[in-house]
Short mmCIF file of C-alpha atoms in Angstrom, two decimals:
data_model
loop_
_atom_site.label_atom_id
_atom_site.label_comp_id
_atom_site.label_asym_id
_atom_site.label_seq_id
_atom_site.Cartn_x
_atom_site.Cartn_y
_atom_site.Cartn_z
CA MET A 228 -13.44 56.50 79.94
CA THR A 229 -16.95 57.11 81.21
CA ILE A 230 -18.67 56.67 84.53
CA GLY A 231 -22.26 55.47 84.49
CA PRO A 232 -24.83 56.88 86.93
CA LYS A 233 -26.37 54.73 89.63
CA GLU A 234 -30.01 53.76 89.46
CA GLY A 235 -32.32 56.70 90.11
CA TRP A 236 -29.81 59.30 88.87
CA GLN A 237 -29.03 60.74 85.46
CA VAL A 238 -25.81 62.12 83.96
CA TYR A 239 -25.85 65.91 83.88
CA SER A 240 -22.33 66.49 82.51
CA SER A 241 -18.78 65.18 82.70
CA ALA A 242 -15.33 66.69 82.85
CA GLN A 243 -11.61 65.98 82.76
CA ASP A 244 -8.42 67.98 82.51
CA ALA A 245 -6.58 68.70 79.27
CA ASP A 246 -4.33 65.65 79.72
CA GLY A 247 -7.20 63.31 80.39
CA ARG A 248 -6.77 63.21 84.18
CA CYS A 249 -9.33 63.66 86.95
CA ILE A 250 -12.46 62.40 85.26
CA CYS A 251 -15.53 63.85 86.94
CA THR A 252 -19.10 62.97 86.12
CA VAL A 253 -21.86 65.24 87.46
CA VAL A 254 -25.11 63.37 88.08
CA ALA A 255 -28.40 64.68 89.38
CA PRO A 256 -31.54 63.07 90.83
CA GLU A 257 -34.11 62.25 88.17
CA GLN A 258 -36.89 64.27 89.82
CA SER A 259 -36.87 64.87 93.57
CA LEU A 260 -34.55 64.60 96.54
CA CYS A 261 -34.50 61.51 98.76
CA SER A 262 -37.63 59.91 97.32
CA ARG A 263 -35.60 58.64 94.38
CA ASP A 264 -32.33 58.04 96.20
CA ALA A 265 -30.83 54.91 94.60
CA LYS A 266 -30.03 53.02 97.78
CA SER A 267 -33.30 53.88 99.48
CA ARG A 268 -35.25 52.70 96.48
CA GLN A 269 -33.11 49.55 96.25
CA LEU A 270 -33.70 48.85 99.92
CA ARG A 271 -37.44 49.40 99.51
CA GLN A 272 -37.61 47.10 96.49
CA LEU A 273 -35.67 44.38 98.24
CA LEU A 274 -37.84 44.60 101.33
CA GLU A 275 -40.97 44.35 99.18
CA LYS A 276 -39.51 41.33 97.44
CA VAL A 277 -38.71 39.63 100.73
CA GLN A 278 -42.25 40.34 101.97
CA ASN A 279 -43.73 38.84 98.81
CA MET A 280 -41.52 35.79 99.13
CA SER A 281 -42.46 35.40 102.79
CA GLN A 282 -46.13 35.37 101.80
CA SER A 283 -45.42 32.75 99.13
CA ILE A 284 -43.57 30.58 101.61
CA GLU A 285 -46.51 30.88 104.05
CA VAL A 286 -48.87 29.64 101.33
CA LEU A 287 -46.52 26.77 100.56
CA ASN A 288 -46.26 25.94 104.23
CA LEU A 289 -50.05 25.66 104.53
CA ARG A 290 -50.16 23.49 101.45
CA THR A 291 -47.35 21.33 102.82
CA GLN A 292 -49.21 20.79 106.09
CA ARG A 293 -52.25 19.70 104.12
CA ASP A 294 -50.15 17.35 102.01
CA PHE A 295 -48.51 15.97 105.11
CA GLN A 296 -51.89 14.85 106.37
CA TYR A 297 -52.39 12.98 103.10
CA VAL A 298 -48.99 11.40 103.51
CA MET A 299 -49.86 10.27 107.03
CA LYS A 300 -53.06 8.75 105.70
CA MET A 301 -51.10 7.00 102.98
CA GLU A 302 -48.69 5.62 105.55
CA ASN A 303 -51.57 4.07 107.48
CA GLN A 304 -52.89 2.62 104.24
CA MET A 305 -49.48 1.11 103.53
CA LYS A 306 -49.35 -0.47 107.00
CA GLY A 307 -52.75 -2.01 106.40
CA LEU A 308 -51.55 -3.39 103.09
CA ARG A 309 -48.52 -4.91 104.77
CA THR A 310 -50.81 -6.73 107.20
CA LYS A 311 -52.97 -8.00 104.34
CA PHE A 312 -49.97 -9.35 102.50
CA ARG A 313 -48.85 -11.25 105.58
CA GLN A 314 -52.32 -12.79 105.88
CA ILE A 315 -52.15 -13.85 102.26
CA GLU A 316 -48.82 -15.50 102.85
CA ASP A 317 -50.25 -17.44 105.82
CA ASP A 318 -53.34 -18.73 104.09
CA ARG A 319 -53.31 -18.14 100.35
CA LYS A 320 -56.02 -20.53 99.42
CA SER A 321 -58.69 -19.64 101.92
CA ILE A 322 -58.63 -15.88 101.87
CA ILE A 323 -56.96 -14.92 98.61
CA ALA A 324 -60.22 -14.22 96.84
CA ARG A 325 -61.60 -12.05 99.63
CA ASN A 326 -58.35 -10.16 100.25
CA PHE A 327 -57.76 -9.57 96.55
CA GLN A 328 -60.86 -7.45 96.35
CA GLU A 329 -59.85 -5.59 99.50
CA LEU A 330 -56.39 -4.94 97.99
CA LYS A 331 -57.97 -3.59 94.84
CA ASP A 332 -60.12 -1.22 96.87
CA LYS A 333 -57.14 -0.03 98.87
CA MET A 334 -55.13 0.64 95.70
CA ASP A 335 -58.00 2.66 94.28
CA GLU A 336 -57.92 4.77 97.43
CA LEU A 337 -54.18 5.36 97.01
CA LYS A 338 -54.35 6.56 93.39
CA PRO A 339 -55.37 10.19 94.24
CA LEU A 340 -52.32 10.48 96.47
CA ILE A 341 -49.91 10.09 93.57
CA PRO A 342 -50.36 13.65 92.09
CA VAL A 343 -50.36 15.01 95.65
CA LEU A 344 -46.94 13.50 96.21
CA GLU A 345 -45.68 14.95 92.93
CA GLN A 346 -46.91 18.42 93.90
CA TYR A 347 -45.33 17.96 97.31
CA LYS A 348 -41.97 17.32 95.64
CA MET A 349 -42.32 20.46 93.49
CA ASP A 350 -43.29 22.55 96.52
CA ALA A 351 -40.34 21.25 98.47
CA ALA A 352 -37.96 22.21 95.64
CA LEU A 353 -39.53 25.67 95.41
CA ILE A 354 -39.19 26.19 99.13
CA THR A 355 -35.52 25.28 98.91
CA GLN A 356 -35.04 27.79 96.07
CA PHE A 357 -36.85 30.51 98.04
CA LYS A 358 -34.76 29.87 101.11
CA GLU A 359 -31.55 30.26 99.10
CA GLU A 360 -32.78 33.48 97.47
CA ILE A 361 -33.86 34.93 100.80
CA ARG A 362 -30.45 34.07 102.22
CA ASN A 363 -28.80 36.07 99.41
CA LEU A 364 -31.24 38.96 99.79
CA SER A 365 -30.67 39.07 103.50
CA ALA A 366 -26.96 39.52 102.92
CA VAL A 367 -27.61 42.44 100.55
CA LEU A 368 -30.10 44.02 102.94
CA THR A 369 -27.65 43.68 105.79
CA ALA A 370 -24.93 45.42 103.78
CA ILE A 371 -27.26 48.28 102.84
CA GLN A 372 -28.52 48.56 106.39
CA GLU A 373 -24.97 48.76 107.70
CA GLU A 374 -24.20 51.50 105.19
CA LEU A 375 -27.30 53.53 105.98
CA GLY A 376 -27.69 52.59 109.59
CA ALA A 377 -25.11 55.06 110.83
CA TYR A 378 -27.34 57.99 109.91
CA ASP A 379 -30.87 58.84 110.86
CA TYR A 380 -33.27 60.27 108.30
CA ASP A 381 -32.80 63.92 109.24
CA GLU A 382 -29.04 63.62 108.95
CA LEU A 383 -29.34 61.88 105.60
CA TYR A 384 -31.71 64.57 104.36
CA GLN A 385 -29.29 67.32 105.40
CA ARG A 386 -26.49 65.53 103.62
CA VAL A 387 -28.59 65.36 100.47
CA LEU A 388 -29.33 69.09 100.70
CA ARG A 389 -25.63 69.86 101.08
CA LEU A 390 -24.78 67.63 98.13
CA ASP A 391 -27.50 69.29 96.08
CA SER A 392 -26.05 72.71 96.90
CA ARG A 393 -22.57 71.55 95.89
CA LEU A 394 -23.99 70.04 92.70
CA ARG A 395 -25.68 73.28 91.70
CA SER A 396 -22.49 75.20 92.47
CA CYS A 397 -20.54 72.77 90.31
CA MET A 398 -23.07 73.04 87.49
CA GLY A 399 -22.76 76.80 87.68
CA LYS A 400 -19.07 76.49 86.93
CA LEU A 401 -19.63 73.94 84.17
CA THR A 402 -21.66 76.32 82.04
CA CYS A 403 -20.03 75.35 78.77
CA GLY A 404 -18.95 72.13 77.20
CA LYS A 405 -18.94 69.91 74.14
CA LEU A 406 -22.06 68.06 73.05
CA MET A 407 -21.69 64.34 73.73
CA LYS A 408 -25.20 62.88 73.76
CA ILE A 409 -28.84 63.67 73.01
CA THR A 410 -31.57 61.72 74.82
CA GLY A 411 -35.34 61.68 74.49
CA PRO A 412 -37.52 63.07 73.20
CA VAL A 413 -40.24 63.76 75.72
CA THR A 414 -43.47 64.69 73.95
CA MET A 415 -45.12 67.61 75.73
CA LYS A 416 -48.05 68.20 73.39
CA THR A 417 -49.51 67.47 69.97
CA SER A 418 -50.95 70.59 68.36
CA GLY A 419 -50.85 72.95 65.42
CA THR A 420 -49.78 72.30 61.85
CA ARG A 421 -46.84 70.29 60.63
CA PHE A 422 -44.51 73.30 61.03
CA GLY A 423 -44.07 75.78 63.86
CA ALA A 424 -42.01 76.96 66.82
CA TRP A 425 -42.33 76.99 70.59
CA MET A 426 -39.85 78.30 73.15
CA THR A 427 -39.04 79.63 76.61
CA ASP A 428 -36.80 82.54 77.57
CA PRO A 429 -33.28 81.36 78.56
CA LEU A 430 -32.68 84.61 80.49
CA ALA A 431 -35.91 84.44 82.51
CA SER A 432 -35.78 83.78 86.25
CA THR A 433 -36.31 80.26 87.52
CA ARG A 434 -39.82 81.24 88.61
CA ASN A 435 -40.72 82.48 85.15
CA ASN A 436 -41.59 79.51 82.95
CA ARG A 437 -43.68 81.19 80.28
CA ILE A 438 -43.95 79.48 76.90
CA TRP A 439 -44.51 81.13 73.52
CA TYR A 440 -46.12 79.34 70.62
CA MET A 441 -46.00 80.28 66.91
CA ASP A 442 -47.85 77.94 64.56
CA SER A 443 -46.89 77.65 60.86
CA PHE A 444 -43.86 79.04 58.99
CA ALA A 445 -45.44 82.00 57.14
CA ASN A 446 -48.45 84.31 56.71
CA SER A 447 -49.09 84.69 60.43
CA LYS A 448 -48.69 87.35 63.12
CA ILE A 449 -50.26 85.57 66.10
CA VAL A 450 -48.11 84.58 69.09
CA ARG A 451 -49.72 82.75 72.02
CA GLU A 452 -48.32 82.89 75.52
CA PHE A 453 -48.77 80.29 78.28
CA LYS A 454 -47.83 80.92 81.92
CA THR A 455 -46.49 77.45 82.65
CA MET A 456 -45.78 74.14 80.99
CA GLU A 457 -48.90 72.76 82.66
CA ASP A 458 -51.00 75.49 81.06
CA PHE A 459 -49.36 74.83 77.71
CA VAL A 460 -50.18 71.13 77.87
CA ALA A 461 -53.75 71.94 78.93
CA GLY A 462 -54.13 74.61 76.23
CA VAL A 463 -54.76 77.47 78.67
CA VAL A 464 -53.61 80.63 76.85
CA SER A 465 -52.71 83.58 79.10
CA ARG A 466 -52.12 86.21 76.39
CA THR A 467 -52.23 86.57 72.63
CA TYR A 468 -50.00 88.98 70.69
CA SER A 469 -50.48 90.28 67.16
CA LEU A 470 -47.10 91.18 65.70
CA PRO A 471 -46.68 94.25 63.47
CA PHE A 472 -45.07 92.11 60.73
CA LYS A 473 -45.59 88.54 59.60
CA TRP A 474 -42.77 86.12 60.26
CA GLU A 475 -40.87 83.84 57.91
CA GLY A 476 -39.62 80.37 58.86
CA THR A 477 -39.73 78.74 62.29
CA ASN A 478 -36.37 79.80 63.72
CA HIS A 479 -37.38 82.46 66.23
CA ILE A 480 -36.32 82.95 69.84
CA VAL A 481 -37.47 84.76 72.95
CA TYR A 482 -34.51 86.37 74.70
CA ASN A 483 -34.67 88.61 77.78
CA GLY A 484 -38.38 89.32 77.32
CA SER A 485 -38.30 90.09 73.58
CA LEU A 486 -39.12 88.06 70.48
CA TYR A 487 -36.54 87.96 67.68
CA TYR A 488 -37.75 86.78 64.29
CA ASN A 489 -37.19 87.02 60.54
CA LYS A 490 -39.56 89.49 58.89
CA TYR A 491 -41.60 87.97 56.04
CA GLN A 492 -40.01 88.14 52.53
CA SER A 493 -36.91 89.93 53.78
CA ASN A 494 -33.56 89.41 55.45
CA ILE A 495 -34.59 91.76 58.28
CA ILE A 496 -34.45 90.64 61.91
CA VAL A 497 -37.13 92.15 64.14
CA LYS A 498 -36.93 92.64 67.92
CA TYR A 499 -40.41 92.80 69.44
CA SER A 500 -41.04 93.58 73.12
CA PHE A 501 -43.81 91.59 74.78
CA GLU A 502 -43.95 94.11 77.61
CA THR A 503 -44.55 97.21 75.46
CA GLY A 504 -46.11 95.50 72.46
CA SER A 505 -43.81 97.42 70.11
CA VAL A 506 -40.80 96.89 67.86
CA LEU A 507 -37.61 97.88 69.69
CA ALA A 508 -35.25 97.32 66.76
CA GLN A 509 -35.04 95.86 63.27
CA ARG A 510 -32.04 95.44 61.03
CA ALA A 511 -31.24 93.81 57.69
CA LEU A 512 -28.72 90.98 57.76
CA GLU A 513 -26.32 91.97 54.98
CA PHE A 514 -26.15 89.57 52.00
CA ALA A 515 -28.28 86.95 53.80
CA GLY A 516 -30.47 84.85 51.53
CA PHE A 517 -34.17 84.72 52.36
CA HIS A 518 -37.56 83.36 51.21
CA ASN A 519 -36.25 79.87 50.31
CA MET A 520 -32.99 81.02 48.73
CA TYR A 521 -30.93 79.06 51.26
CA PRO A 522 -33.34 77.15 53.52
CA TYR A 523 -32.76 74.01 55.55
CA THR A 524 -33.53 70.72 53.79
CA TRP A 525 -37.24 70.91 54.63
CA GLY A 526 -37.76 74.37 53.07
CA GLY A 527 -40.36 76.53 54.80
CA TYR A 528 -38.47 79.84 54.34
CA SER A 529 -36.00 78.62 56.97
CA ASP A 530 -33.14 80.69 55.52
CA ILE A 531 -32.37 82.74 58.66
CA ASP A 532 -32.09 81.04 62.03
CA VAL A 533 -31.92 83.22 65.17
CA MET A 534 -30.62 81.37 68.25
CA ALA A 535 -29.02 81.83 71.67
CA ASP A 536 -26.64 79.92 73.90
CA GLU A 537 -24.50 80.47 77.00
CA LEU A 538 -22.39 83.10 75.18
CA GLY A 539 -25.13 85.27 73.74
CA MET A 540 -27.23 85.65 70.60
CA TRP A 541 -26.40 84.27 67.17
CA VAL A 542 -27.85 84.13 63.68
CA VAL A 543 -27.18 81.39 61.12
CA TYR A 544 -27.79 81.95 57.41
CA ALA A 545 -26.10 81.68 54.00
CA THR A 546 -24.84 84.17 51.40
CA ASN A 547 -23.88 84.17 47.74
CA GLN A 548 -20.45 85.44 48.82
CA ASN A 549 -19.94 82.19 50.78
CA ALA A 550 -21.28 80.05 47.91
CA GLY A 551 -24.48 79.18 49.78
CA ASN A 552 -22.56 77.72 52.71
CA VAL A 553 -23.50 78.33 56.34
CA VAL A 554 -22.51 81.67 57.87
CA VAL A 555 -22.49 82.24 61.64
CA SER A 556 -22.74 85.75 63.10
CA GLN A 557 -22.85 86.86 66.71
CA ILE A 558 -25.18 89.82 67.13
CA ASP A 559 -25.89 92.42 69.78
CA PRO A 560 -29.33 91.64 71.27
CA ASP A 561 -30.06 95.34 71.83
CA THR A 562 -29.05 96.89 68.49
CA LEU A 563 -28.98 93.74 66.29
CA HIS A 564 -25.55 94.82 65.00
CA VAL A 565 -23.30 91.99 63.82
CA LEU A 566 -20.37 91.67 66.24
CA LYS A 567 -18.36 89.01 64.40
CA THR A 568 -18.89 86.59 61.51
CA TRP A 569 -17.55 83.12 60.65
CA ASN A 570 -17.85 81.47 57.20
CA THR A 571 -18.13 77.68 57.21
CA GLY A 572 -17.86 75.21 54.36
CA TYR A 573 -21.13 73.39 55.06
CA SER A 574 -23.92 73.84 52.51
CA LYS A 575 -26.96 75.46 54.09
CA ARG A 576 -29.32 73.55 51.80
CA ASN A 577 -27.84 70.23 53.02
CA ALA A 578 -28.42 71.07 56.69
CA GLY A 579 -31.47 69.57 58.39
CA GLU A 580 -31.42 72.00 61.32
CA SER A 581 -28.80 73.64 63.53
CA PHE A 582 -28.31 75.01 67.04
CA MET A 583 -25.57 76.70 69.10
CA ILE A 584 -24.12 75.37 72.37
CA CYS A 585 -21.26 77.23 74.06
CA GLY A 586 -20.18 79.02 70.89
CA THR A 587 -20.18 75.86 68.74
CA LEU A 588 -22.63 75.43 65.88
CA TYR A 589 -24.06 71.90 65.57
CA ILE A 590 -25.70 70.90 62.29
CA THR A 591 -27.90 67.88 61.62
CA ASN A 592 -27.65 66.05 58.31
CA SER A 593 -31.42 65.70 57.78
CA HIS A 594 -34.84 66.65 59.08
CA LEU A 595 -36.23 63.13 58.43
CA SER A 596 -35.78 59.68 59.98
CA GLY A 597 -32.19 58.71 60.71
CA ALA A 598 -31.14 62.31 61.35
CA LYS A 599 -28.05 62.85 63.49
CA VAL A 600 -25.78 65.70 64.50
CA TYR A 601 -23.16 65.48 61.79
CA TYR A 602 -21.07 68.65 61.81
CA ALA A 603 -19.70 70.98 64.48
CA TYR A 604 -18.08 74.38 63.94
CA SER A 605 -16.28 76.09 66.83
CA THR A 606 -16.30 79.89 66.74
CA LYS A 607 -13.60 79.86 69.42
CA THR A 608 -11.05 78.08 67.21
CA SER A 609 -12.63 78.79 63.79
CA SER A 610 -12.37 75.07 63.05
CA TYR A 611 -14.81 72.26 62.29
CA GLU A 612 -15.14 68.52 62.71
CA TYR A 613 -17.48 65.80 61.53
CA ILE A 614 -19.22 64.03 64.38
CA ASP A 615 -21.84 61.32 64.81
CA ILE A 616 -24.40 61.99 67.55
CA PRO A 617 -27.71 60.22 66.88
CA PHE A 618 -31.05 61.31 68.26
CA HIS A 619 -34.54 59.88 67.99
CA ASN A 620 -36.62 61.66 65.34
CA GLN A 621 -39.79 60.13 66.75
CA TYR A 622 -42.31 61.75 64.40
CA PHE A 623 -40.12 61.74 61.28
CA HIS A 624 -40.08 65.44 60.37
CA ILE A 625 -38.31 68.17 62.35
CA SER A 626 -39.00 71.78 61.33
CA MET A 627 -37.54 73.52 64.40
CA LEU A 628 -34.67 72.59 66.73
CA ASP A 629 -33.41 75.16 69.25
CA TYR A 630 -31.16 74.98 72.32
CA ASN A 631 -32.16 76.53 75.65
CA PRO A 632 -29.05 77.11 77.81
CA ARG A 633 -31.06 77.71 81.00
CA GLU A 634 -32.67 74.28 80.81
CA ARG A 635 -29.82 72.61 78.90
CA ALA A 636 -32.35 71.10 76.53
CA LEU A 637 -33.35 71.15 72.86
CA TYR A 638 -36.85 72.31 72.00
CA ALA A 639 -38.21 70.82 68.78
CA TRP A 640 -41.29 70.94 66.58
CA ASN A 641 -41.60 67.40 65.26
CA ASN A 642 -44.38 66.99 62.70
CA GLY A 643 -47.03 68.76 64.80
CA HIS A 644 -45.62 67.49 68.11
CA GLN A 645 -43.86 69.75 70.61
CA VAL A 646 -41.01 67.73 72.12
CA ILE A 647 -37.93 68.26 74.30
CA PHE A 648 -34.53 66.54 74.04
CA ASN A 649 -32.04 66.46 76.91
CA VAL A 650 -28.35 66.97 76.17
CA THR A 651 -25.18 65.76 77.90
CA LEU A 652 -22.12 68.02 77.70
CA PHE A 653 -18.45 67.15 78.20
CA HIS A 654 -16.29 69.73 80.00
CA VAL A 655 -12.52 70.27 79.99
CA ILE A 656 -11.38 71.88 83.22
CA LYS A 657 -7.96 73.51 83.56
CA THR A 658 -6.30 72.73 86.87
CA ASP A 659 -3.80 74.89 88.75
CA ASP A 660 -0.83 72.89 87.49
CA ASP A 661 -1.80 73.30 83.81
CA SER A 662 0.55 75.53 81.85
#
């Protein structure tokens, strides 16, 4: 069972208890408070429609008055004809010739009135239709007015603020959930080569919206930083970093102010601090294949994928010991030590891309058109399931797909386009009476 959002709102997440009771859907305004409130917008649209219809009826009324004058003229013409016919009946022989010509002239005068009468009929029908529609709209407007009329604007605005506070509190509790839907993408920019990575820091404060940009999958050390999304779209670079080692692949992340990436032609993960401009740690990922030994389906040295979610930092790779299948390890972001490892049965070479959400690894079946999220592995239960969550691969070739838990969105590099997908999560909430 699902609950759809009203117009002007979007689903943020949904929840129910373990037995399927108490379904709760969290929705949020699309952009701003009040200005996109569903009922206010509906009321505004209806009022605009009524105003437009009123103007149309005024035009029709003017036309009808004009046509009425023609009708009055026609009526006088008809009365004159009636008199002529009576004269003809009284004295057919003497005046028939003269009156016949007069009748012909009168009929010629009446011919232009015929299309006027037809238009008058159409206008009358249209006016009737408009009156009925306005009657229905008035009923809807009255109902909305009665619902909103009990509150003035300031009170409504305060209610919205309180609801927004409660929503954010609720979202804070619903930090983890199961992926249910992917929507979008929204194309932010078209730049760079066919392959690359771009990202924000999920641990940064809400005021810090810096973006990092790494073009290509190999033979490069240059990282560009942008202060805001607006600067990124406009191409305004705030800083440029030259890394001490080249990177390999496109599966890097920025986490708590540091860049984590796979060192070129190795299975070493490097932690680089943007603040100090130095390497804080580097560590080899034991047995991990590298340099196109176990890449994603598109290649590009995408053997080792560093990622983060609500539960911490992860790395996804493959080993000979696991027959080339996907391995998931949780790592310490400070020391890069592996904390725990899970071996899956999904071939790394058959994976299009992957990302972590709430401790569950989601794998796509392709990087090309028709790609969908096909496989999910839960590190909490050490179990997997096959799923079917489609998403729109707008530019036909994805070489980077990474989840940002702060924004609850997927960042992607799609054939030289930097795009963002929104995700909808499903939450199971344990109530007090659950055993």
